[in-house]
Every structure is written in structure tokens, then in C-alpha cells.
CSV table of C-alpha atoms in Angstrom, one decimal:
chain,number,residue,atom,x,y,z
O,1,MET,CA,-10.1,-22.3,46.8
O,2,GLU,CA,-9.1,-22.0,43.2
O,3,LYS,CA,-5.6,-20.8,42.5
O,4,LYS,CA,-4.7,-18.9,39.4
O,5,ILE,CA,-1.4,-18.3,37.6
O,6,THR,CA,-1.2,-15.3,35.2
O,7,ILE,CA,1.4,-15.0,32.5
O,8,SER,CA,1.4,-11.3,31.3
O,9,PRO,CA,2.7,-10.5,28.8
O,10,VAL,CA,3.3,-13.5,26.6
O,11,THR,CA,6.8,-13.0,25.2
O,12,ARG,CA,8.4,-13.4,21.8
O,13,ILE,CA,5.3,-12.6,19.9
O,14,GLU,CA,4.1,-9.5,18.1
O,15,GLY,CA,1.7,-7.5,20.4
O,16,HIS,CA,0.4,-8.1,24.0
O,17,ALA,CA,-1.6,-10.9,25.5
O,18,ARG,CA,-1.8,-12.8,28.8
O,19,VAL,CA,-2.6,-16.3,29.9
O,20,THR,CA,-4.5,-17.4,33.0
O,21,ILE,CA,-4.0,-20.9,34.3
O,22,HIS,CA,-6.6,-22.1,36.9
O,23,LEU,CA,-5.5,-24.8,39.4
O,24,ASN,CA,-7.5,-27.1,41.7
O,25,ASP,CA,-6.5,-27.9,45.3
O,26,GLU,CA,-4.1,-30.6,44.1
O,27,GLY,CA,-2.2,-28.1,41.9
O,28,LYS,CA,-3.5,-29.6,38.7
O,29,VAL,CA,-4.7,-27.4,35.8
O,30,GLU,CA,-8.4,-27.3,35.4
O,31,ASN,CA,-8.6,-24.6,32.8
O,32,ALA,CA,-6.4,-22.2,30.9
O,33,PHE,CA,-7.3,-19.2,28.8
O,34,PHE,CA,-5.5,-17.1,26.2
O,35,HIS,CA,-6.6,-13.5,26.8
O,36,VAL,CA,-6.4,-10.7,24.2
O,37,ASP,CA,-7.4,-7.7,26.3
O,38,GLN,CA,-6.6,-4.9,23.9
O,39,PHE,CA,-9.1,-3.1,21.7
O,40,ARG,CA,-8.9,-2.9,17.9
O,41,GLY,CA,-10.2,0.4,16.4
O,42,PHE,CA,-9.2,0.4,12.7
O,43,GLU,CA,-12.7,-0.8,11.5
O,44,LYS,CA,-14.3,2.2,13.2
O,45,PHE,CA,-11.9,5.1,12.6
O,46,SER,CA,-11.6,4.2,8.9
O,47,GLU,CA,-15.2,5.2,8.5
O,48,GLY,CA,-15.6,8.5,6.7
O,49,ARG,CA,-12.2,8.2,4.8
O,50,TYR,CA,-11.9,8.1,1.1
O,51,PHE,CA,-11.6,4.5,-0.1
O,52,ALA,CA,-8.3,5.1,-2.0
O,53,GLU,CA,-6.6,6.0,1.3
O,54,MET,CA,-7.2,2.6,2.8
O,55,PRO,CA,-4.1,0.8,1.5
O,56,VAL,CA,-1.9,3.3,3.4
O,57,ILE,CA,-4.2,3.6,6.5
O,58,THR,CA,-4.7,-0.1,7.2
O,59,GLU,CA,-1.0,-1.1,6.8
O,60,ARG,CA,-0.4,1.1,9.9
O,61,ILE,CA,-2.1,-1.7,11.8
O,62,CYS,CA,1.3,-3.4,12.0
O,63,GLY,CA,5.0,-2.8,11.4
O,64,ILE,CA,5.8,-6.5,11.0
O,65,CYS,CA,3.4,-7.4,8.2
O,66,PRO,CA,2.3,-4.0,6.7
O,67,VAL,CA,2.6,-5.4,3.2
O,68,SER,CA,-0.1,-8.0,3.8
O,69,HIS,CA,-2.6,-5.3,4.9
O,70,HIS,CA,-1.4,-3.0,2.1
O,71,LEU,CA,-2.1,-5.7,-0.6
O,72,ALA,CA,-5.4,-7.0,0.9
O,73,SER,CA,-6.6,-3.4,1.1
O,74,ALA,CA,-5.5,-2.6,-2.5
O,75,LYS,CA,-7.3,-5.7,-3.8
O,76,ALA,CA,-10.5,-4.5,-2.1
O,77,THR,CA,-10.2,-1.1,-3.7
O,78,ASP,CA,-9.6,-2.7,-7.1
O,79,GLU,CA,-13.1,-4.2,-6.7
O,80,ILE,CA,-14.6,-0.9,-5.8
O,81,ILE,CA,-13.5,0.6,-9.1
O,82,GLY,CA,-14.3,-2.6,-10.9
O,83,VAL,CA,-11.1,-3.1,-12.8
O,84,GLU,CA,-8.8,-6.0,-13.6
O,85,ILE,CA,-5.3,-4.7,-12.8
O,86,PRO,CA,-2.5,-5.1,-15.4
O,87,ARG,CA,-0.6,-8.4,-15.2
O,88,THR,CA,2.7,-6.6,-14.4
O,89,ALA,CA,1.1,-4.8,-11.5
O,90,LYS,CA,-0.1,-8.1,-10.2
O,91,LEU,CA,3.4,-9.6,-10.5
O,92,LEU,CA,5.0,-6.7,-8.6
O,93,ARG,CA,2.4,-6.9,-5.9
O,94,GLU,CA,3.1,-10.6,-5.5
O,95,LEU,CA,6.8,-9.9,-5.5
O,96,ILE,CA,6.7,-7.6,-2.5
O,97,HIS,CA,4.4,-10.2,-0.8
O,98,MET,CA,7.1,-12.8,-1.3
O,99,GLY,CA,9.5,-10.4,0.4
O,100,GLN,CA,7.0,-10.1,3.3
O,101,ILE,CA,6.8,-13.9,3.7
O,102,ILE,CA,10.6,-14.2,3.6
O,103,GLN,CA,11.3,-11.6,6.2
O,104,SER,CA,8.4,-12.5,8.6
O,105,HIS,CA,8.8,-16.3,8.5
O,106,SER,CA,12.6,-16.2,8.9
O,107,MET,CA,12.4,-13.7,11.8
O,108,HIS,CA,9.9,-15.9,13.6
O,109,PHE,CA,11.6,-19.2,13.2
O,110,PHE,CA,15.2,-18.1,14.0
O,111,GLU,CA,14.6,-15.2,16.4
O,112,LEU,CA,11.3,-15.8,18.2
O,113,ALA,CA,10.7,-19.6,18.2
O,114,GLY,CA,14.3,-20.6,17.7
O,115,PRO,CA,15.4,-20.0,21.3
O,116,ASP,CA,13.0,-22.7,22.4
O,117,LEU,CA,14.0,-25.2,19.7
O,118,ILE,CA,17.7,-24.6,19.7
O,119,LEU,CA,18.5,-23.6,23.3
O,120,GLY,CA,15.8,-25.6,25.0
O,121,TRP,CA,12.5,-25.0,26.8
O,122,ASP,CA,14.2,-24.9,30.2
O,123,ALA,CA,17.2,-22.8,29.3
O,124,ASP,CA,17.8,-19.7,31.5
O,125,PRO,CA,15.5,-16.9,30.3
O,126,LYS,CA,18.5,-14.6,30.4
O,127,ILE,CA,20.0,-16.5,27.4
O,128,ARG,CA,16.8,-18.0,25.9
O,129,ASN,CA,16.5,-15.2,23.3
O,130,VAL,CA,18.2,-13.9,20.2
O,131,VAL,CA,21.3,-12.8,22.2
O,132,GLY,CA,21.7,-16.4,23.4
O,133,LEU,CA,21.4,-17.7,19.8
O,134,ILE,CA,24.2,-15.3,18.8
O,135,GLN,CA,26.4,-16.5,21.6
O,136,GLN,CA,25.8,-20.1,20.8
O,137,ASN,CA,25.9,-20.0,17.0
O,138,PRO,CA,26.9,-16.6,15.7
O,139,ASP,CA,27.2,-17.9,12.1
O,140,LEU,CA,23.6,-19.1,12.1
O,141,ALA,CA,22.4,-15.9,13.8
O,142,LEU,CA,24.0,-13.8,11.1
O,143,LYS,CA,22.4,-15.8,8.4
O,144,ALA,CA,19.0,-15.3,10.1
O,145,VAL,CA,19.5,-11.6,10.1
O,146,LYS,CA,20.6,-11.6,6.4
O,147,LEU,CA,17.4,-13.6,5.5
O,148,ARG,CA,15.2,-11.0,7.1
O,149,LYS,CA,17.2,-8.2,5.6
O,150,PHE,CA,16.8,-9.8,2.1
O,151,GLY,CA,13.0,-10.0,2.4
O,152,GLN,CA,12.9,-6.4,3.5
O,153,ARG,CA,15.2,-5.4,0.7
O,154,ILE,CA,12.9,-6.9,-1.9
O,155,ILE,CA,10.1,-4.7,-0.5
O,156,GLU,CA,12.3,-1.6,-0.5
O,157,LEU,CA,13.6,-2.1,-4.0
O,158,VAL,CA,10.2,-2.7,-5.5
O,159,ALA,CA,7.9,-0.5,-3.4
O,160,GLY,CA,10.3,2.3,-2.4
O,161,ARG,CA,10.4,1.6,1.3
O,162,ARG,CA,10.5,-1.5,3.4
O,163,ILE,CA,7.8,-0.5,6.0
O,164,HIS,CA,4.5,1.1,5.2
O,165,PRO,CA,4.9,1.5,1.5
O,166,SER,CA,2.5,3.5,-0.7
O,167,PHE,CA,3.1,1.3,-3.7
O,168,ALA,CA,-0.2,-0.5,-4.3
O,169,VAL,CA,-3.1,1.8,-5.4
O,170,PRO,CA,-6.6,1.2,-6.7
O,171,GLY,CA,-6.0,-0.3,-10.2
O,172,GLY,CA,-2.4,-1.5,-9.8
O,173,VAL,CA,0.8,0.0,-8.5
O,174,ASN,CA,2.4,3.5,-8.8
O,175,SER,CA,5.8,2.6,-10.3
O,176,SER,CA,7.5,0.0,-12.5
O,177,LEU,CA,10.5,-2.2,-11.6
O,178,SER,CA,14.0,-1.0,-12.5
O,179,PRO,CA,16.6,-3.4,-14.1
O,180,SER,CA,19.0,-2.8,-11.3
O,181,ALA,CA,16.4,-3.7,-8.7
O,182,ARG,CA,15.6,-6.9,-10.6
O,183,ASP,CA,19.3,-7.9,-10.9
O,184,GLU,CA,20.1,-7.2,-7.3
O,185,ILE,CA,17.3,-9.4,-6.0
O,186,LEU,CA,18.0,-12.2,-8.4
O,187,SER,CA,21.7,-12.2,-7.4
O,188,GLY,CA,20.9,-13.0,-3.8
O,189,ILE,CA,18.2,-15.7,-4.1
O,190,ASP,CA,20.5,-18.8,-4.3
O,191,GLU,CA,22.4,-17.7,-1.2
O,192,MET,CA,19.2,-17.2,0.8
O,193,ILE,CA,17.8,-20.6,-0.3
O,194,GLY,CA,21.0,-22.1,1.2
O,195,TYR,CA,20.4,-20.3,4.5
O,196,ILE,CA,16.8,-21.4,4.7
O,197,LYS,CA,17.9,-25.0,4.0
O,198,GLU,CA,20.0,-24.8,7.1
O,199,GLY,CA,16.9,-23.8,9.0
O,200,ILE,CA,15.0,-26.7,7.6
O,201,LYS,CA,17.8,-29.1,8.7
O,202,LEU,CA,17.5,-27.7,12.2
O,203,ALA,CA,13.8,-28.2,12.2
O,204,GLU,CA,14.0,-31.7,10.8
O,205,ASP,CA,16.7,-32.7,13.4
O,206,PHE,CA,14.5,-31.3,16.2
O,207,ILE,CA,11.5,-33.2,14.9
O,208,GLU,CA,13.5,-36.5,14.6
O,209,LYS,CA,14.8,-36.2,18.1
O,210,ASN,CA,11.5,-35.1,19.6
O,211,LYS,CA,9.0,-36.9,17.4
O,212,GLU,CA,6.7,-37.9,20.3
O,213,LEU,CA,6.6,-34.3,21.6
O,214,CYS,CA,6.0,-32.8,18.2
O,215,ASP,CA,3.1,-35.2,17.6
O,216,LYS,CA,1.5,-34.5,20.9
O,217,PHE,CA,2.3,-30.9,21.7
O,218,ALA,CA,-0.9,-28.9,21.3
O,219,SER,CA,-2.1,-31.5,18.8
O,220,PHE,CA,-5.9,-31.5,18.2
O,221,PRO,CA,-8.3,-31.9,15.3
O,222,THR,CA,-9.7,-28.8,13.6
O,223,GLY,CA,-10.8,-27.6,10.2
O,224,TYR,CA,-8.2,-25.9,8.0
O,225,MET,CA,-8.6,-22.9,5.6
O,226,GLY,CA,-6.5,-21.1,3.1
O,227,LEU,CA,-6.0,-20.0,-0.5
O,228,VAL,CA,-5.1,-22.5,-3.3
O,229,LYS,CA,-4.5,-22.1,-7.1
O,230,GLU,CA,-7.0,-23.6,-9.5
O,231,ASP,CA,-4.9,-26.8,-9.6
O,232,GLY,CA,-5.0,-27.1,-5.8
O,233,SER,CA,-1.4,-26.0,-5.2
O,234,LEU,CA,-0.2,-23.6,-2.5
O,235,GLU,CA,-1.1,-19.9,-3.2
O,236,LEU,CA,-0.2,-16.9,-1.1
O,237,TYR,CA,-1.4,-13.9,-3.1
O,238,ASP,CA,-4.5,-14.9,-5.1
O,239,GLY,CA,-6.7,-17.9,-5.8
O,240,LYS,CA,-9.8,-19.5,-4.2
O,241,ILE,CA,-10.5,-20.2,-0.5
O,242,ARG,CA,-10.4,-23.9,0.3
O,243,PHE,CA,-11.9,-25.4,3.5
O,244,MET,CA,-10.9,-28.8,4.8
O,245,ASP,CA,-12.7,-30.5,7.7
O,246,LYS,CA,-11.0,-32.1,10.6
O,247,ASP,CA,-11.0,-35.5,8.9
O,248,GLY,CA,-9.0,-34.1,5.9
O,249,ASN,CA,-11.9,-33.9,3.5
O,250,ILE,CA,-12.2,-30.8,1.2
O,251,VAL,CA,-15.7,-29.7,2.0
O,252,LYS,CA,-15.9,-26.3,0.2
O,253,GLU,CA,-14.1,-24.1,-2.2
O,254,PHE,CA,-15.3,-20.6,-2.9
O,255,LYS,CA,-14.3,-17.2,-4.2
O,256,PRO,CA,-13.0,-14.8,-1.5
O,257,GLN,CA,-15.8,-12.3,-2.2
O,258,TYR,CA,-18.3,-14.8,-0.7
O,259,TYR,CA,-16.5,-15.3,2.6
O,260,LEU,CA,-19.5,-14.0,4.6
O,261,ARG,CA,-21.6,-16.9,3.5
O,262,TYR,CA,-19.2,-19.3,5.1
O,263,ILE,CA,-17.4,-17.6,8.0
O,264,GLY,CA,-19.1,-16.5,11.2
O,265,GLU,CA,-17.6,-14.9,14.3
O,266,LYS,CA,-18.3,-15.9,17.9
O,267,VAL,CA,-17.8,-13.6,20.9
O,268,GLU,CA,-16.5,-14.9,24.2
O,269,ASP,CA,-16.6,-12.8,27.4
O,270,TRP,CA,-12.9,-13.3,28.2
O,271,SER,CA,-11.3,-11.9,25.0
O,272,TYR,CA,-11.7,-8.9,22.8
O,273,LEU,CA,-10.6,-11.0,19.9
O,274,LYS,CA,-13.5,-12.8,18.1
O,275,PHE,CA,-13.6,-16.6,17.3
O,276,PRO,CA,-14.2,-17.3,13.6
O,277,TYR,CA,-15.8,-20.5,12.5
O,278,TYR,CA,-17.1,-22.3,9.4
O,279,LYS,CA,-20.9,-21.5,9.4
O,280,PRO,CA,-22.2,-24.8,7.9
O,281,LEU,CA,-20.7,-26.7,10.8
O,282,GLY,CA,-21.6,-24.1,13.5
O,283,TYR,CA,-19.6,-23.2,16.6
O,284,PRO,CA,-17.5,-24.8,18.0
O,285,ASN,CA,-17.6,-27.8,15.5
O,286,GLY,CA,-16.7,-25.4,12.7
O,287,VAL,CA,-13.5,-24.0,14.3
O,288,TYR,CA,-10.5,-24.1,12.0
O,289,ARG,CA,-6.9,-23.1,11.7
O,290,VAL,CA,-5.0,-20.9,9.1
O,291,GLY,CA,-1.4,-20.1,8.4
O,292,PRO,CA,1.5,-22.3,7.3
O,293,LEU,CA,0.4,-25.6,8.8
O,294,ALA,CA,-3.2,-25.1,7.5
O,295,ARG,CA,-1.9,-24.0,4.0
O,296,LEU,CA,0.2,-27.1,3.6
O,297,ASN,CA,-2.6,-29.4,5.0
O,298,ILE,CA,-5.1,-28.1,2.4
O,299,ALA,CA,-2.7,-27.9,-0.6
O,300,ASP,CA,-2.2,-30.8,-3.1
O,301,LYS,CA,1.3,-29.7,-4.0
O,302,ILE,CA,3.6,-26.7,-4.3
O,303,SER,CA,4.4,-25.3,-7.7
O,304,THR,CA,8.1,-24.7,-7.2
O,305,PRO,CA,10.5,-27.7,-7.2
O,306,LEU,CA,12.6,-27.3,-4.0
O,307,ALA,CA,9.6,-26.4,-1.9
O,308,ASN,CA,7.6,-29.2,-3.3
O,309,GLU,CA,10.3,-31.8,-2.3
O,310,GLU,CA,10.0,-30.6,1.3
O,311,PHE,CA,6.2,-30.5,0.9
O,312,LYS,CA,6.3,-34.3,0.2
O,313,LYS,CA,8.2,-34.9,3.4
O,314,PHE,CA,5.6,-32.8,5.3
O,315,LYS,CA,2.8,-34.8,3.8
O,316,SER,CA,4.5,-38.0,5.0
O,317,ILE,CA,4.4,-37.0,8.6
O,318,ASN,CA,0.9,-38.2,9.1
O,319,ASN,CA,0.6,-40.4,6.0
O,320,GLY,CA,-1.2,-37.8,4.0
O,321,LYS,CA,-3.7,-37.0,6.7
O,322,PRO,CA,-3.8,-33.5,8.3
O,323,VAL,CA,-0.8,-32.8,10.4
O,324,GLU,CA,-2.2,-31.6,13.8
O,325,GLY,CA,0.7,-30.9,16.1
O,326,SER,CA,1.2,-27.2,16.6
O,327,ILE,CA,5.0,-27.4,16.6
O,328,TYR,CA,4.8,-28.4,12.9
O,329,TYR,CA,3.8,-24.8,12.2
O,330,HIS,CA,7.6,-24.0,12.4
O,331,TYR,CA,8.5,-26.6,9.8
O,332,ALA,CA,5.7,-25.5,7.5
O,333,ARG,CA,6.9,-21.9,7.8
O,334,LEU,CA,10.3,-22.8,6.5
O,335,ILE,CA,8.9,-24.7,3.5
O,336,GLU,CA,6.8,-21.6,2.6
O,337,THR,CA,10.0,-19.5,2.8
O,338,ILE,CA,11.7,-21.7,0.2
O,339,TYR,CA,8.6,-21.3,-2.0
O,340,ALA,CA,8.6,-17.5,-1.6
O,341,LEU,CA,12.3,-17.4,-2.7
O,342,GLU,CA,11.6,-19.6,-5.7
O,343,ARG,CA,8.5,-17.8,-6.6
O,344,ALA,CA,10.3,-14.4,-6.4
O,345,ARG,CA,12.8,-15.7,-8.9
O,346,GLU,CA,10.0,-16.9,-11.2
O,347,ILE,CA,8.4,-13.4,-11.1
O,348,LEU,CA,11.7,-11.6,-11.8
O,349,GLU,CA,12.4,-13.9,-14.8
O,350,ASP,CA,8.9,-13.3,-16.3
O,351,PRO,CA,9.3,-11.1,-19.4
O,352,GLU,CA,6.3,-8.9,-18.4
O,353,VAL,CA,7.7,-7.9,-15.0
O,354,MET,CA,9.6,-5.0,-16.5
O,355,SER,CA,6.6,-3.6,-18.4
O,356,PRO,CA,5.7,0.0,-17.7
O,357,ASN,CA,2.0,-0.9,-17.9
O,358,VAL,CA,1.3,-1.0,-14.1
O,359,LEU,CA,-2.0,0.9,-13.6
O,360,LYS,CA,-5.5,0.9,-14.8
O,361,VAL,CA,-7.5,4.0,-13.7
O,362,GLY,CA,-11.1,3.7,-12.7
O,363,GLU,CA,-13.9,5.4,-10.8
O,364,VAL,CA,-16.2,4.1,-8.1
O,365,THR,CA,-18.3,1.4,-9.7
O,366,ASN,CA,-19.2,-1.0,-6.9
O,367,GLU,CA,-20.6,-0.3,-3.4
O,368,GLU,CA,-18.3,-2.8,-1.8
O,369,GLY,CA,-15.0,-4.6,-2.3
O,370,VAL,CA,-13.3,-7.6,-0.7
O,371,GLY,CA,-9.5,-8.2,-0.8
O,372,VAL,CA,-7.9,-11.5,0.5
O,373,VAL,CA,-4.3,-12.5,0.7
O,374,GLU,CA,-2.4,-15.2,2.7
O,375,ALA,CA,-0.4,-13.1,5.2
O,376,PRO,CA,2.5,-14.9,6.9
O,377,ARG,CA,0.2,-15.9,9.7
O,378,GLY,CA,-2.8,-16.9,7.6
O,379,THR,CA,-5.8,-15.7,5.6
O,380,LEU,CA,-6.3,-12.0,5.8
O,381,ILE,CA,-9.7,-10.5,4.8
O,382,HIS,CA,-10.4,-6.8,4.1
O,383,HIS,CA,-14.0,-5.8,3.2
O,384,TYR,CA,-15.1,-2.2,2.6
O,385,TRP,CA,-18.5,-0.7,1.9
O,386,VAL,CA,-18.6,2.8,0.3
O,387,ASP,CA,-21.1,5.4,-0.8
O,388,GLU,CA,-21.4,6.7,-4.4
O,389,LYS,CA,-18.6,9.1,-3.8
O,390,GLY,CA,-16.2,6.4,-2.5
O,391,THR,CA,-16.5,7.4,1.2
O,392,ILE,CA,-16.0,4.4,3.5
O,393,GLU,CA,-19.2,3.6,5.3
O,394,LYS,CA,-18.3,0.3,6.9
O,395,VAL,CA,-15.2,-1.9,7.3
O,396,ASN,CA,-14.8,-5.6,8.3
O,397,LEU,CA,-11.3,-7.0,8.9
O,398,ILE,CA,-10.7,-10.6,9.8
O,399,VAL,CA,-7.0,-11.0,10.4
O,400,SER,CA,-4.9,-14.1,10.4
O,401,THR,CA,-4.5,-14.1,14.2
O,402,GLY,CA,-8.2,-13.9,14.6
O,403,HIS,CA,-8.9,-17.0,12.6
O,404,ASN,CA,-6.4,-18.9,14.9
O,405,ASN,CA,-7.9,-17.5,18.2
O,406,TRP,CA,-9.7,-20.7,19.2
O,407,ALA,CA,-6.7,-22.8,18.2
O,408,MET,CA,-4.4,-20.7,20.3
O,409,SER,CA,-6.7,-21.0,23.3
O,410,LYS,CA,-7.0,-24.7,22.9
O,411,ALA,CA,-3.2,-25.0,22.6
O,412,VAL,CA,-2.7,-23.1,25.8
O,413,GLU,CA,-5.1,-25.3,27.7
O,414,MET,CA,-3.6,-28.6,26.4
O,415,VAL,CA,0.0,-27.6,27.1
O,416,ALA,CA,-0.8,-26.2,30.5
O,417,LYS,CA,-2.6,-29.4,31.5
O,418,ALA,CA,0.3,-31.5,30.2
O,419,PHE,CA,3.2,-29.6,31.7
O,420,VAL,CA,2.2,-27.2,34.5
O,421,ASP,CA,2.5,-28.5,38.1
O,422,GLY,CA,1.1,-26.0,40.5
O,423,LYS,CA,2.8,-27.6,43.5
O,424,ASN,CA,6.2,-27.5,41.8
O,425,LEU,CA,6.0,-24.5,39.6
O,426,LYS,CA,9.0,-23.8,37.3
O,427,GLU,CA,9.6,-21.2,34.7
O,428,GLY,CA,10.2,-23.7,31.9
O,429,MET,CA,6.6,-25.0,32.4
O,430,LEU,CA,5.2,-21.6,31.7
O,431,ASN,CA,7.6,-21.1,28.8
O,432,ARG,CA,6.0,-24.2,27.2
O,433,VAL,CA,2.6,-22.6,27.5
O,434,GLU,CA,4.0,-19.5,25.8
O,435,GLY,CA,5.6,-21.7,23.2
O,436,ALA,CA,2.2,-23.1,22.3
O,437,ILE,CA,1.2,-19.6,21.3
O,438,ARG,CA,4.4,-18.9,19.5
O,439,CYS,CA,3.7,-21.8,17.2
O,440,TYR,CA,1.0,-19.6,15.6
O,441,ASP,CA,3.2,-16.5,15.4
O,442,PRO,CA,0.3,-14.3,16.5
O,443,CYS,CA,0.3,-10.7,15.5
O,444,LEU,CA,-1.9,-9.1,18.1
O,445,SER,CA,-1.3,-5.6,16.9
O,446,CYS,CA,-3.2,-6.7,13.8
O,447,SER,CA,-6.1,-7.8,15.8
O,448,THR,CA,-6.1,-5.3,18.7
O,449,HIS,CA,-4.3,-2.1,19.7
O,450,ALA,CA,-3.0,-0.7,22.9
O,451,ILE,CA,0.0,1.2,24.2
O,452,GLY,CA,2.1,0.9,27.3
O,453,LYS,CA,4.5,-1.6,29.0
O,454,MET,CA,3.3,-4.8,30.7
O,455,PRO,CA,5.8,-6.5,33.0
O,456,LEU,CA,5.4,-10.2,33.8
O,457,VAL,CA,4.5,-11.2,37.4
O,458,VAL,CA,3.4,-14.8,38.1
O,459,GLU,CA,2.1,-15.3,41.6
O,460,LEU,CA,1.0,-18.7,43.0
O,461,TYR,CA,-1.4,-18.7,45.9
O,462,ASP,CA,-2.4,-21.5,48.3
O,463,LYS,CA,-6.0,-22.2,49.1
O,464,ASP,CA,-5.9,-19.7,52.0
O,465,GLY,CA,-4.8,-16.9,49.8
O,466,ASN,CA,-1.1,-16.9,50.8
O,467,ILE,CA,1.6,-16.4,48.2
O,468,ILE,CA,3.7,-19.5,48.0
O,469,ASP,CA,5.8,-18.7,44.8
O,470,VAL,CA,6.5,-15.7,42.6
O,471,ILE,CA,8.2,-15.4,39.2
O,472,LYS,CA,8.9,-11.9,37.9
O,473,ARG,CA,10.1,-10.6,34.5
O,474,ASP,CA,10.8,-6.9,34.1
């Protein structure tokens, strides 16, 4: 009789998910699945709204990365009115996006993934959390909090509020930057770069001591997708979409507006979250990954000096070939954080950033608009169709976590088969399975929505249906 282990919910991620692990009579893992059971409704209940409301409606999808949805939505509405926004508005939008990257990446590395890397996979769950980090290294924990606070402060100073701003509007933004805000942000950047360098040192030390684990942990070939600048360097706000196949070949570059020509979505009966794939290769051959690891794999360089030095080290991990191990997502996340800090300084030192020219007004000109940004977790696509009055008729959202759905499911299966022993079940085994998901920093509220509390109960049954082991988490 087949035995099943259920992990519900997966912890230290944003949102709710569960994992089912199916064992054979010998206690070995036969299959494992990453289930996203919640339902996403934003595409439907946005219908009938006026298009200009979308930047403040869709950002309510999430409280962790609202700026990403805010900006992708604003870019889609820019297309609907058919305007090129003022350069200053673009700089200010990108600036709050850098704040988003800084706060989200630093929180995930230090507070969500950090307990596994710093305290250990098998540490007592009572201390394997942010409280345990504070107890072990209060100085590092304080710096982690300051990093996230700094990213949020950028958003607050520029956009007026740190969560769910109403800053970006069709045609630009609704306010200019003050000199005091510029000076406050600039004054803190060097200190924050020092903090993130400490994080990079932690990550590099972990990789050096656990190289074999990092190379094998949820390591598998896929395609990779993300935005790049015209010169092929890392891009997080604008640019063209680049697709790399599993062998490291750049097979396509295209404007974000044409994404439907190249991206399809597969439905599986065990998840409400769809499985995107690259259409020319079909499903599942065309599955791909997005996010920090993917962005560094597809990029030729990084345009800022400190981040580019770390980028060169990243590229040496697999001798210039795609880096496949999922743990390396954490290292890539830190490299991007340095880029975001350096890029924020470049923006603030640009003479045009203080210009009052931040808005270009327009009327409904086009029946649809597409907006794409690189959210912390990967490529985020907003696509709106409107009538002649600007009323939303249809919405398509492909969020970062959705792009990585196949990869997370594959990671869960590989790690479960490598570490879970059904005849000698230990909590640390299951934590490694959860850790495979944490590599991708999924934001399940972005992809699905539900309310309520879901405690964890893992029950192991023998072939006769008798419970032989139980692990509970309130």
C-alpha cells in the first residue's frame, strides 16, 4: 500500500502551499508534488474596472512585492494611452524598484533562507528561524533588519508610502523627488553595501564548505528567461526578454509585448498554479526558470562595478555554463542586491532625477497594453485589454512564481528522493524539501489567494494503514 507524507503548510515562504511525498513499501520516495491549492481571482475581478485604477488594484495582490505589480501595471497602462513617459518618471519608477529589490532580497536571504544556511538544516525548529539568528548573531540580524528598512525607506521617500503606493500612474508618476529625499538615500548606500557584502561572505563560505551539496541540491537542466539591456547586461526594470536553452544557448530575444508568441501555460490537475513553457520547444521540453539565478545565467555582464566583480565569480562556478543548482539562487540574490544599491546611487546622481517633468497625459489610444518588469522573484507580466472607454475587458497575469512552478515541483521531487527515508523519518529531512522551495522565494499570494490558518501535521502510515510516526507544527 502506498504511503504518503504531507507537509502543509510549507514554511518561511510568502503564502500557502503543501507538499505530498509518496513512498513505496520499502520507504523510498517514488514521487513528490508541490501543490498550490489556493485560487487566484485578480484576473477576473479586475474586469469592468477603469484601466487607470489597475496600478493600485493589482499591487494589492501582495504586501511583500507590491511595487513590482504597481510598476508592471503602470507600464501596461502607459501602452494603453500610447505615450513615452518622461525620462525623470522612468528614473523614479526604477528607483523605487531598486528599493523593492533591496528589501525583498535581503529579507529572504537573512530571515527566511538564512536559518537553514547559518543554523543548519537539522537545527531544532524552535530556533531555526529569525529568533534563532538573533540569538546566535545579533549584530548580523540587526544589519539584516536595517537592509530591509533601507529598501522600504527608498520606496517611502520617493513614492509617499512603503506599501501599496499610488505613485506610478498612466503616463509617468504623480510627484517629483525632493532634495532631502535624494540626500537621505544617498547617505545610506555605502553602509548598506557593506552589510550586503557580509551576506555575500556568508554565502561564499557556505558554498565553499558545502560545494558538493550546492552543485547537486535540486540541480537540473532547464531553460532560463529574463530581461537584459541592449548590450546583454542585467536589467530589472526595462529591456528585452532573453531566452536561453538548457545548454546555455541564447535562442531568442524579443520585446515584452510579444510574450504570447513564445510563452504557453500548461495545466496540471494537482495544482491551481499553471506551468509556463517556451512554446517553440513545447511542454515539458520548454520549461524554464526565472529569478536571480536565471537572470545571472542569461546576462553577459552587470553594468555596475561591485556587482560585476561578484558576477564574474558567479560565472566561474560552472565555467561559464548555466549554473543549475537551486541553492545558488541565494548567492545570485545577494549579487543583485549590490547591483540595486549601486544602481540606486546612479539614478540619484543623474542630473534629470530632480526634474519636475514627471507626467505625460494621454487618452485611451490602444485596445491593449503589456507591462513587464523583473520582480525580485522573476519576470512579471501584466497584460490588459480595454474597450474604447478604457474599461478592462480581460486581464492576463503571469507572475514570477508561476514561471518557476515546474522548477519548484522538480526541486521538491529531487530533494525528497535524495534525503527522505520513510522508515526513519526525521524533521530535518522534510526541512530540506521545504528548503528546495525556499531557494525560489515563491510568493504564492501573487499567484493564488486564500485566507485562514493551516497548521502542519505530517503523518506516516504503514502498509496496513496504521500511523507509525507523526510530526506536528502549530
